CSV table of N, CA and C in Angstrom, one decimal:
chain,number,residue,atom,x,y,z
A,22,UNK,N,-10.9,12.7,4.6
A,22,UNK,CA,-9.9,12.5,3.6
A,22,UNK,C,-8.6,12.7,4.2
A,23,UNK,N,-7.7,11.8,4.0
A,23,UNK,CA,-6.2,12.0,4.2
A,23,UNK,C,-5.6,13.7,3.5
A,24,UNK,N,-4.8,14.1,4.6
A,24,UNK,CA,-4.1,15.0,4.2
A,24,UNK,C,-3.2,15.1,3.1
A,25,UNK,N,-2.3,13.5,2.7
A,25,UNK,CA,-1.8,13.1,2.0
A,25,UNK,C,-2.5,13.5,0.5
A,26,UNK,N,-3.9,12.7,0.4
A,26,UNK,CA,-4.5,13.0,-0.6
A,26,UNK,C,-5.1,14.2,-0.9
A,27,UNK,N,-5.4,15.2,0.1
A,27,UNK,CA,-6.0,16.5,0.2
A,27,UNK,C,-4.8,17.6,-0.4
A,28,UNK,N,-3.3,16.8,-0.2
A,28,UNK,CA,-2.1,18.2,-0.7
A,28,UNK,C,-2.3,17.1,-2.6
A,29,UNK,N,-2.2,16.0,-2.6
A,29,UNK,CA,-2.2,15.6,-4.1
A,29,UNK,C,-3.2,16.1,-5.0
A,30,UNK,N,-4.4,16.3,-4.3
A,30,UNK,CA,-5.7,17.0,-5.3
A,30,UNK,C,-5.4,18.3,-5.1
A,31,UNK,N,-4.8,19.0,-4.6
A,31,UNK,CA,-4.6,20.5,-5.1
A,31,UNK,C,-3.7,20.7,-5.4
A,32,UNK,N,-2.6,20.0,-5.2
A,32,UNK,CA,-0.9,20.4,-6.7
A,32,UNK,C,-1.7,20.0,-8.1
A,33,UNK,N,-2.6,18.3,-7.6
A,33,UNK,CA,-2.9,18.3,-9.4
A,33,UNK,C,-3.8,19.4,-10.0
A,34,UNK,N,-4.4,19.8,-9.2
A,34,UNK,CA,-5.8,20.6,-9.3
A,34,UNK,C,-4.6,22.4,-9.9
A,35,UNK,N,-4.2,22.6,-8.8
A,35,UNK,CA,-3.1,23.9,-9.7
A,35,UNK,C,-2.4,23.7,-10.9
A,36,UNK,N,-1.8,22.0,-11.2
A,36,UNK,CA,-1.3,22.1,-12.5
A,36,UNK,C,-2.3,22.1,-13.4
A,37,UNK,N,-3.1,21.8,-13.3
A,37,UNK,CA,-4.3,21.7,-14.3
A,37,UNK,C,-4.6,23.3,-14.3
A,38,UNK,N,-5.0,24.1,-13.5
A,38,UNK,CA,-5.3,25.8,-13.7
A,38,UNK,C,-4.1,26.3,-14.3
A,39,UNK,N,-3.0,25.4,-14.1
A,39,UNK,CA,-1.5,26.2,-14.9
A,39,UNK,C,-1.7,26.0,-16.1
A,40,UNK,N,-1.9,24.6,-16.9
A,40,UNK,CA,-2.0,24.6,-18.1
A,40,UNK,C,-3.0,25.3,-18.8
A,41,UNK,N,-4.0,25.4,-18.2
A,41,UNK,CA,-5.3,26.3,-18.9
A,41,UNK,C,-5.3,27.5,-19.0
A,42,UNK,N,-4.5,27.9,-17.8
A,42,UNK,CA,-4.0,29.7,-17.9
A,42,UNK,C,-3.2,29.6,-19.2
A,43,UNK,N,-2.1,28.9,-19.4
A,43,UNK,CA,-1.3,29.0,-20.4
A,43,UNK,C,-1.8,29.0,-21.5
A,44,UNK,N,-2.5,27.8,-21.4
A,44,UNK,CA,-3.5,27.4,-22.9
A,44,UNK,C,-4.1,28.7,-23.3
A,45,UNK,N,-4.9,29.0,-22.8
A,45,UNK,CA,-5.4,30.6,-23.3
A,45,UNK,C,-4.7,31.9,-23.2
A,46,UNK,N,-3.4,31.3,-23.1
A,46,UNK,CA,-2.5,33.1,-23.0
A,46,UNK,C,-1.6,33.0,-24.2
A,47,UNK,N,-1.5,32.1,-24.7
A,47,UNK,CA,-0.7,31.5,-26.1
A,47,UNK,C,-1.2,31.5,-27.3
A,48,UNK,N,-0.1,32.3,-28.0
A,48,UNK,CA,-1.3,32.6,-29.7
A,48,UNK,C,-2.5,31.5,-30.2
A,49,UNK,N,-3.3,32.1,-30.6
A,49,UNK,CA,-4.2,31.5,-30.8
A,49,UNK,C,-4.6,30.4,-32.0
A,50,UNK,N,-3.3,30.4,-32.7
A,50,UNK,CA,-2.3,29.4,-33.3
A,50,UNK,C,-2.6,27.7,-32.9
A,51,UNK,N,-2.1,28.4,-31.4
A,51,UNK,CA,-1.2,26.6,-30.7
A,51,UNK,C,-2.6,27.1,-29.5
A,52,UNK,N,-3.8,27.5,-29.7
A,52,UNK,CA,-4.8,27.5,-28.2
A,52,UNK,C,-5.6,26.1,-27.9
A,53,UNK,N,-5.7,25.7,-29.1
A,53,UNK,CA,-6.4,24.5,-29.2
A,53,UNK,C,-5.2,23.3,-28.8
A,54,UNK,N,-4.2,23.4,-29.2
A,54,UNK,CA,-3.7,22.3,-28.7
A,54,UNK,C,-3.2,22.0,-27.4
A,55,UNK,N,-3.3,23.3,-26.9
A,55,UNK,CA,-2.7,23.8,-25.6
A,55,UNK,C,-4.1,23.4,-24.6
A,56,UNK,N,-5.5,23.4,-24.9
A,56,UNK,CA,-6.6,22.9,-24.7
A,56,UNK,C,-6.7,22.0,-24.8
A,57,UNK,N,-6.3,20.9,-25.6
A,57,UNK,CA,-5.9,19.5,-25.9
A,57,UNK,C,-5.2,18.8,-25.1
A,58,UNK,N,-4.1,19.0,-24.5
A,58,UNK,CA,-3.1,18.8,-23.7
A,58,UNK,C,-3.9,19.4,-22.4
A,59,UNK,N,-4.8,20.4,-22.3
A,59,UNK,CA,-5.0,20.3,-20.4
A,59,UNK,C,-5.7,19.6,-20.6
A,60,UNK,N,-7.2,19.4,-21.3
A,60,UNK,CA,-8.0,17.9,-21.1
A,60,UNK,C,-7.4,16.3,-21.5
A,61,UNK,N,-6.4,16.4,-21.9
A,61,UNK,CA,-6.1,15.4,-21.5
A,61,UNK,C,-5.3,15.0,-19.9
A,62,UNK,N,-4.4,15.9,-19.9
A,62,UNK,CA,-3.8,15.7,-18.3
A,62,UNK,C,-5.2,15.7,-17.5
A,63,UNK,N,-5.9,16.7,-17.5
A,63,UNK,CA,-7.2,16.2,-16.2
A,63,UNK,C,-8.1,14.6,-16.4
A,64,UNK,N,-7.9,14.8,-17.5
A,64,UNK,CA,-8.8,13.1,-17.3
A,64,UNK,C,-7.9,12.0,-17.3
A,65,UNK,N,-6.4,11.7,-17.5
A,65,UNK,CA,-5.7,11.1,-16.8
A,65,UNK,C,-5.3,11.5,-15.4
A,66,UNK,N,-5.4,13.1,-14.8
A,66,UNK,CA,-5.4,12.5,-13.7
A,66,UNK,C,-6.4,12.0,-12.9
A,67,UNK,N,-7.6,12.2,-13.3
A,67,UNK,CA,-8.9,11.9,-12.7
A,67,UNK,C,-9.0,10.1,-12.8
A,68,UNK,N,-8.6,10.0,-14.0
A,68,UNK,CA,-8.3,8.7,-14.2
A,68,UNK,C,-7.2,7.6,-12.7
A,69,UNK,N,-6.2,8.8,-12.7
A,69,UNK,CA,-5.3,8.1,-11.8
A,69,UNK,C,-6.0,7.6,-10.3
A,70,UNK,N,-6.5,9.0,-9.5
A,70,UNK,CA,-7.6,9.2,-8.8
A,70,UNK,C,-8.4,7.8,-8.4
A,71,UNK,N,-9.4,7.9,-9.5
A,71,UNK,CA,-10.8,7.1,-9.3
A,71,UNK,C,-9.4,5.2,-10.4
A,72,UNK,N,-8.8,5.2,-10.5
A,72,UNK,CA,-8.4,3.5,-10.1
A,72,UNK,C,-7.2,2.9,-9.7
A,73,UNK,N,-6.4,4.2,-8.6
A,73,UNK,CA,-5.4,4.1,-7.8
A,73,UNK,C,-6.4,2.7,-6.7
A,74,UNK,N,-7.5,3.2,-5.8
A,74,UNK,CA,-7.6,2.3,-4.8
A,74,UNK,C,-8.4,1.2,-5.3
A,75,UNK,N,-8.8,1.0,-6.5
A,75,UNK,CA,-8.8,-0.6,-7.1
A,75,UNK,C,-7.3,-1.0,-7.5
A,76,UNK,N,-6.7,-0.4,-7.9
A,76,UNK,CA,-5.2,-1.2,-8.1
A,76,UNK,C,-4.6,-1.4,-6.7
A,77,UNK,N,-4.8,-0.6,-6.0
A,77,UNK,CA,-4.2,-1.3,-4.5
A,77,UNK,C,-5.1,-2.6,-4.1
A,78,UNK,N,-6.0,-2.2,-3.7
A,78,UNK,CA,-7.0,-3.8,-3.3
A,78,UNK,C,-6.6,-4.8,-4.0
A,79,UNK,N,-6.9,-4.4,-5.3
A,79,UNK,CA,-5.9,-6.1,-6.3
A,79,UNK,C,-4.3,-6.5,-5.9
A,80,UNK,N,-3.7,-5.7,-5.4
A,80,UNK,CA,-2.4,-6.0,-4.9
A,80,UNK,C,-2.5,-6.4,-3.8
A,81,UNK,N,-3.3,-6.0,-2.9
A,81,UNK,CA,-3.4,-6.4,-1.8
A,81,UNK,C,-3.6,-7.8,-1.3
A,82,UNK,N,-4.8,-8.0,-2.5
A,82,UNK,CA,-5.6,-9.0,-2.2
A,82,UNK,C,-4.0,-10.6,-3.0
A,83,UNK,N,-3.5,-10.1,-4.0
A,83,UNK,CA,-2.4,-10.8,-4.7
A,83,UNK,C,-1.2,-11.0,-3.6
A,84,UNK,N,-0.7,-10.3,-2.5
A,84,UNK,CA,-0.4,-10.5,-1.6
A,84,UNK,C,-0.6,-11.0,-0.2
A,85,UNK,N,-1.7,-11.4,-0.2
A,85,UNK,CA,-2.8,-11.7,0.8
A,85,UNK,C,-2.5,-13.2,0.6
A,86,UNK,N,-3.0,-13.7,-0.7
A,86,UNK,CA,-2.6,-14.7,-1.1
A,86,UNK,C,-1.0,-15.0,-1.2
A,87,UNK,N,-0.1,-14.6,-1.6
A,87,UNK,CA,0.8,-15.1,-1.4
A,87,UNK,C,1.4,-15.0,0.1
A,88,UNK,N,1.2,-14.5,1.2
A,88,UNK,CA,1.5,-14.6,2.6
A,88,UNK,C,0.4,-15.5,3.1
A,89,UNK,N,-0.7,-16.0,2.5
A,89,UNK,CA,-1.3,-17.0,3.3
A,89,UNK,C,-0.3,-18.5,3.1
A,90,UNK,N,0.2,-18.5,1.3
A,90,UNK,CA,0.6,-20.0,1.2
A,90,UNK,C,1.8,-19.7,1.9
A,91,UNK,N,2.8,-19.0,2.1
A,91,UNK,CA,3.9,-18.8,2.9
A,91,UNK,C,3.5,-19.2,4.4
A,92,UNK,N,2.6,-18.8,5.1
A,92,UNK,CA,2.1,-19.3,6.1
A,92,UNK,C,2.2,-20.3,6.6
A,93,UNK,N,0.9,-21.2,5.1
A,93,UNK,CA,0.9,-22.5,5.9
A,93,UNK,C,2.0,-23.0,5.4
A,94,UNK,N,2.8,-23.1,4.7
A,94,UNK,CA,4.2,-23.7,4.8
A,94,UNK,C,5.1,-23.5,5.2
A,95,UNK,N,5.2,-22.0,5.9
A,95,UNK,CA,5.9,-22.3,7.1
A,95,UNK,C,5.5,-22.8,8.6
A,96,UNK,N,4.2,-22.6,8.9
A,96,UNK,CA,3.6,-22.9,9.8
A,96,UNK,C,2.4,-23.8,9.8
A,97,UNK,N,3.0,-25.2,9.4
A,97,UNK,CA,1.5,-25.6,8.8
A,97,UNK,C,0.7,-26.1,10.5
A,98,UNK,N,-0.5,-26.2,10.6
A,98,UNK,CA,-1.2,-26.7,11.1
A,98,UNK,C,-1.9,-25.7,12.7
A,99,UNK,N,-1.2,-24.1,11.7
A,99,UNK,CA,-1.5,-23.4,13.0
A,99,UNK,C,-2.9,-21.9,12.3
A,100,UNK,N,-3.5,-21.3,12.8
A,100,UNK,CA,-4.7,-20.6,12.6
A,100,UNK,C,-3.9,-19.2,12.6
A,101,UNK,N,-4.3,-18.4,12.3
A,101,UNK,CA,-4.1,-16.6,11.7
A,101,UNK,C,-5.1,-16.1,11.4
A,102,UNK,N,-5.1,-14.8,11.6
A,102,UNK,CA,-6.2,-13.9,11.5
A,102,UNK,C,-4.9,-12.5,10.5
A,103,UNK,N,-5.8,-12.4,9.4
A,103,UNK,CA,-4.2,-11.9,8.4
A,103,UNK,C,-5.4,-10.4,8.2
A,104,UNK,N,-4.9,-9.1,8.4
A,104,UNK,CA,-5.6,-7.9,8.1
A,104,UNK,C,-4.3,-6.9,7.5
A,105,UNK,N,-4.7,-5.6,7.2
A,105,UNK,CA,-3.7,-4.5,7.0
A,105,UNK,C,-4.2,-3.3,7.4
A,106,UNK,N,-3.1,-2.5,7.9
A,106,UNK,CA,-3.6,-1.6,8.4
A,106,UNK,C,-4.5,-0.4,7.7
A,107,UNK,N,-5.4,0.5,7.3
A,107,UNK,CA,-6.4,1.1,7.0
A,107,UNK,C,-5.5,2.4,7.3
A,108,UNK,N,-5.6,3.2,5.9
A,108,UNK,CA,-5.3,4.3,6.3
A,108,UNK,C,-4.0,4.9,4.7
A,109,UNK,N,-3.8,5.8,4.9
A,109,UNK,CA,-3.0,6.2,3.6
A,109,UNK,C,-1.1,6.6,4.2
A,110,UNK,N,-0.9,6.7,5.7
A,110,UNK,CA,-0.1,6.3,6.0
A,110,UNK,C,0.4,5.3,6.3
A,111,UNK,N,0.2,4.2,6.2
A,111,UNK,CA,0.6,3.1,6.5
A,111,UNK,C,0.7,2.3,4.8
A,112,UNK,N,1.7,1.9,5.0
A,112,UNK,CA,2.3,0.9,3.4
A,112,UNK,C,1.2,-0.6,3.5
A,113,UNK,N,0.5,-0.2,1.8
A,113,UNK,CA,-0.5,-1.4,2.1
A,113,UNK,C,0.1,-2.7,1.9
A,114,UNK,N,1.3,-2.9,1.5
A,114,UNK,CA,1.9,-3.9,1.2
A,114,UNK,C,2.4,-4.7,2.3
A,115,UNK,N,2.2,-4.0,3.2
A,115,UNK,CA,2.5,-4.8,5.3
A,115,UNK,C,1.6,-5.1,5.8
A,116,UNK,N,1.5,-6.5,6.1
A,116,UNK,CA,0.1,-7.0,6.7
A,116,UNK,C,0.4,-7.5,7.6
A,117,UNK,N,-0.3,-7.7,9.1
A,117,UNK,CA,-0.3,-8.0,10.0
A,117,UNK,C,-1.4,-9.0,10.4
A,118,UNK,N,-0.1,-10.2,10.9
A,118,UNK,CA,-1.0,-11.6,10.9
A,118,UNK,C,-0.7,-11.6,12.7
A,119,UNK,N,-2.1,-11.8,13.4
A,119,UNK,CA,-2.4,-12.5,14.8
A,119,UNK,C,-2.7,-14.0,15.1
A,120,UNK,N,-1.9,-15.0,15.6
A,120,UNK,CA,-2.3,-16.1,15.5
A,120,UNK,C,-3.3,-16.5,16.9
A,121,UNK,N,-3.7,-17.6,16.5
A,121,UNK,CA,-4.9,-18.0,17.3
A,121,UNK,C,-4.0,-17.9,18.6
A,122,UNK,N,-3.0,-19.0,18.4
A,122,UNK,CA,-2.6,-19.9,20.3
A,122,UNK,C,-1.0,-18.6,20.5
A,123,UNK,N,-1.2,-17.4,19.6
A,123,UNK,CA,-0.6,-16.1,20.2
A,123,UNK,C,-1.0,-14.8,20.0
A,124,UNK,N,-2.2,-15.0,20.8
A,124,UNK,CA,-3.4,-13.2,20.3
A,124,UNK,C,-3.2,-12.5,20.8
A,125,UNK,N,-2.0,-12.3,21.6
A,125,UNK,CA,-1.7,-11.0,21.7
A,125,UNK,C,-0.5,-10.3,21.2
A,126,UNK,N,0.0,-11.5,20.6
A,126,UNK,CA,1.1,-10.8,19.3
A,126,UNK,C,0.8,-10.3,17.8
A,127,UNK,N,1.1,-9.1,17.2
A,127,UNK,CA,1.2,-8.8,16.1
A,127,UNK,C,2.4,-9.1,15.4
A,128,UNK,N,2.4,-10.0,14.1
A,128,UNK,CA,3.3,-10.2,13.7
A,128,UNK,C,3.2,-9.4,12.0
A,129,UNK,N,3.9,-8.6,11.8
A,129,UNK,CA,3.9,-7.6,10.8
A,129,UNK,C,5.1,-8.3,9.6
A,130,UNK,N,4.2,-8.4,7.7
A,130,UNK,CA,5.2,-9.1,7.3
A,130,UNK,C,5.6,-8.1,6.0
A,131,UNK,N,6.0,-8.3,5.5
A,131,UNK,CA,6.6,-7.6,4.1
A,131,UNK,C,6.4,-8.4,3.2
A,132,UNK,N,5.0,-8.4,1.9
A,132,UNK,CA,5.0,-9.0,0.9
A,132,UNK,C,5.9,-8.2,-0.3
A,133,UNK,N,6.8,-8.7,-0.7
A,133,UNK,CA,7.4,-7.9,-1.9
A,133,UNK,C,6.8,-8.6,-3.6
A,134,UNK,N,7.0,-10.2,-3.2
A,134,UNK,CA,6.7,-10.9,-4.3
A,134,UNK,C,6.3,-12.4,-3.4
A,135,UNK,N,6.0,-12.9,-4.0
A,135,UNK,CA,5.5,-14.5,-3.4
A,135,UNK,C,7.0,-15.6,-3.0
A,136,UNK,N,8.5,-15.0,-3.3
A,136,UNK,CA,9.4,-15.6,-2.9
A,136,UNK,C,10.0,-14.5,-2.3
A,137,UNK,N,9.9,-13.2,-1.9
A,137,UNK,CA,10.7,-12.4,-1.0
A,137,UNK,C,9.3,-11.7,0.4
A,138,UNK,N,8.7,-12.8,1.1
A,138,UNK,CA,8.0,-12.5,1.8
A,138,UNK,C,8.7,-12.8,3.6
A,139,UNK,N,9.3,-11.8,4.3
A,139,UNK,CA,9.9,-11.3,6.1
A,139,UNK,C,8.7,-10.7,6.6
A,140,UNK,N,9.4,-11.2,8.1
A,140,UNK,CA,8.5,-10.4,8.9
A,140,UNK,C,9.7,-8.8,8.5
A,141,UNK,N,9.1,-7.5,9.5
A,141,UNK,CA,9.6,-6.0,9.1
A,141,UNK,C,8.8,-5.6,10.2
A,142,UNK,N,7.8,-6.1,11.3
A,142,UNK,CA,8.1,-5.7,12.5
A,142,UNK,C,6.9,-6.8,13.4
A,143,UNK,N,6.9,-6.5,14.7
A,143,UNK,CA,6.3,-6.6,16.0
A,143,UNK,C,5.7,-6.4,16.5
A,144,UNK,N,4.6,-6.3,17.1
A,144,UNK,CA,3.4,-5.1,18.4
A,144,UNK,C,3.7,-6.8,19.4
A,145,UNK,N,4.4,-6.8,20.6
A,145,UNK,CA,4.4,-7.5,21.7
A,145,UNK,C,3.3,-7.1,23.0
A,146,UNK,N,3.1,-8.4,23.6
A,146,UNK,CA,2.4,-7.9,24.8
A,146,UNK,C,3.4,-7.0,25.8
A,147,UNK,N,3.0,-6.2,26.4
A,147,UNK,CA,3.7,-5.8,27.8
A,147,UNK,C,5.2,-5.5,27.7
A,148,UNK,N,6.0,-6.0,28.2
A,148,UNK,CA,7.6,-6.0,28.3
A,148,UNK,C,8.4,-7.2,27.4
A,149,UNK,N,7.6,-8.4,27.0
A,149,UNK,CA,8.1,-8.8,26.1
A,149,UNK,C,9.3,-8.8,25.0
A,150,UNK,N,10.1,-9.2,24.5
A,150,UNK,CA,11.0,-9.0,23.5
A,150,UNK,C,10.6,-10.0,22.4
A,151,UNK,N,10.9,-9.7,20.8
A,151,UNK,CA,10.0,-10.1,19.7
A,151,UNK,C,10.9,-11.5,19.3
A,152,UNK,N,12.0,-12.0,20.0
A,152,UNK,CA,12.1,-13.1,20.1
A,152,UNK,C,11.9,-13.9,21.0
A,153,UNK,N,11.1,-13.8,21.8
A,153,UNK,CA,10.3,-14.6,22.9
A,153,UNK,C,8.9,-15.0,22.1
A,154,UNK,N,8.3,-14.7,21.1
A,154,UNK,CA,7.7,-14.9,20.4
A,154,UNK,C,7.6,-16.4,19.6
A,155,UNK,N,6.8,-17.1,19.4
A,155,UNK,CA,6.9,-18.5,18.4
A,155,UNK,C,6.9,-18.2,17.0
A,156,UNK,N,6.4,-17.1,16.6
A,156,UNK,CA,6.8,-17.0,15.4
A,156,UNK,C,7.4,-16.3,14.9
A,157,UNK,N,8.4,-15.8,16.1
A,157,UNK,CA,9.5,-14.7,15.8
A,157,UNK,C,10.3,-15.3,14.5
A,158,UNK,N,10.7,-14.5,13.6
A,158,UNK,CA,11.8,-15.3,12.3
A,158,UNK,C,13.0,-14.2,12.5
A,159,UNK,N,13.9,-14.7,12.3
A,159,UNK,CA,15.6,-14.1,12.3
A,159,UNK,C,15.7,-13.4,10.6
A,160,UNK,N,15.2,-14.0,10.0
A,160,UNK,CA,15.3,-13.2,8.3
A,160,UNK,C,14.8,-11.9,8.7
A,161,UNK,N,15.7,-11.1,7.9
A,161,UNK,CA,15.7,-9.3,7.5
A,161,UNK,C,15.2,-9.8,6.1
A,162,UNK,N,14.4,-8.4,6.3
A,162,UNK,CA,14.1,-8.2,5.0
A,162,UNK,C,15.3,-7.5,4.2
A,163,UNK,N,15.2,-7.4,2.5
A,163,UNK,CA,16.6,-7.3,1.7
A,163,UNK,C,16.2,-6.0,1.3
C-alpha cells in the first residue's frame, strides 16, 4: 500500500475514534445523535475508499479515449502504444504515449478535457533534446 494512502486511512481512522470518543462523552441527551453522525461519517468514508479507484479508471478510461481521437487527428496514419503510469504518485490524468516508428521516445500528455489535451513532458533517448523529436508539439499546457 502507498504511504499516501496508509497516512489517509489513519487521519480518517482517528477522526472517526474522535467522533466516538465525543459521542459517548456528551450528555446522554445528544449520545445517540452524536452516534448517528460517527456512523455515518465511517461509512461515507468507507464509501469514499472502496469507489475512489473505480472513479479513477472511468476517468481514465474517458481520457484514454479522448487522447486517442486527438491522436489520430493529429497524427493520422501513425501507430501508439497509449499506457499511464501505475502508482498513487503519479497524476492518473498523464498518459504516456510511445509511437511505433519512435520507441524510444516517451511522449507524456495532459488530458484536461477532450478540447484542452498538451503534451507536459518527455523521457528522450540518450542526449537527445525533446524537439528533435517528431512528435515534439510547441503548445504549453494552460
Amino acid at each position: 500500500m502507498h504511504p499516501i494512502t496508509v497516512i489517509e486511512i489513519i487521519v480518517s481512522c482517528g477522526i472517526i475514534i474522535l467522533f466516538l470518543f465525543v459521542s459517548f462523552t456528551i450528555p446522554h441527551v445528544y449520545r445517540k445523535s452524536g452516534m448517528l453522525i460517527t456512523v455515518s461519517l465511517t461509512v461515507t468514508i468507507l464509501g469514499f475508499f472502496a469507489l475512489r479507484p473505480f472513479w479513477i479508471d472511468y476517468q481514465v478510461a474517458v481520457k484514454k479515449e479522448a487522447l486517442n481521437d486527438y491522436l489520430k487527428e493529429t497524427y493520422p496514419g501513425e501507430e501508439w502504444v497509449m499506457n499511464r503510469p501505475q502508482g498513487r504518485q503519479y497524476n492518473p490524468y498523464h498518459l504516456d504515449v510511445r509511437y511505433k516508428n519512435e520507441a524510444q521516445w516517451i511522449y507524456t500528455y495532459s488530458v484536461v478535457n477532450p478540447r484542452n489535451i498538451c503534451q507536459s513532458g518527455w523521457a528522450t533517448p540518450d542526449t537527445q533534446v525533446p524537439s528533435n523529436g517528431r512528435h515534439y508539439e510547441k503548445k504549453h499546457c494552460d
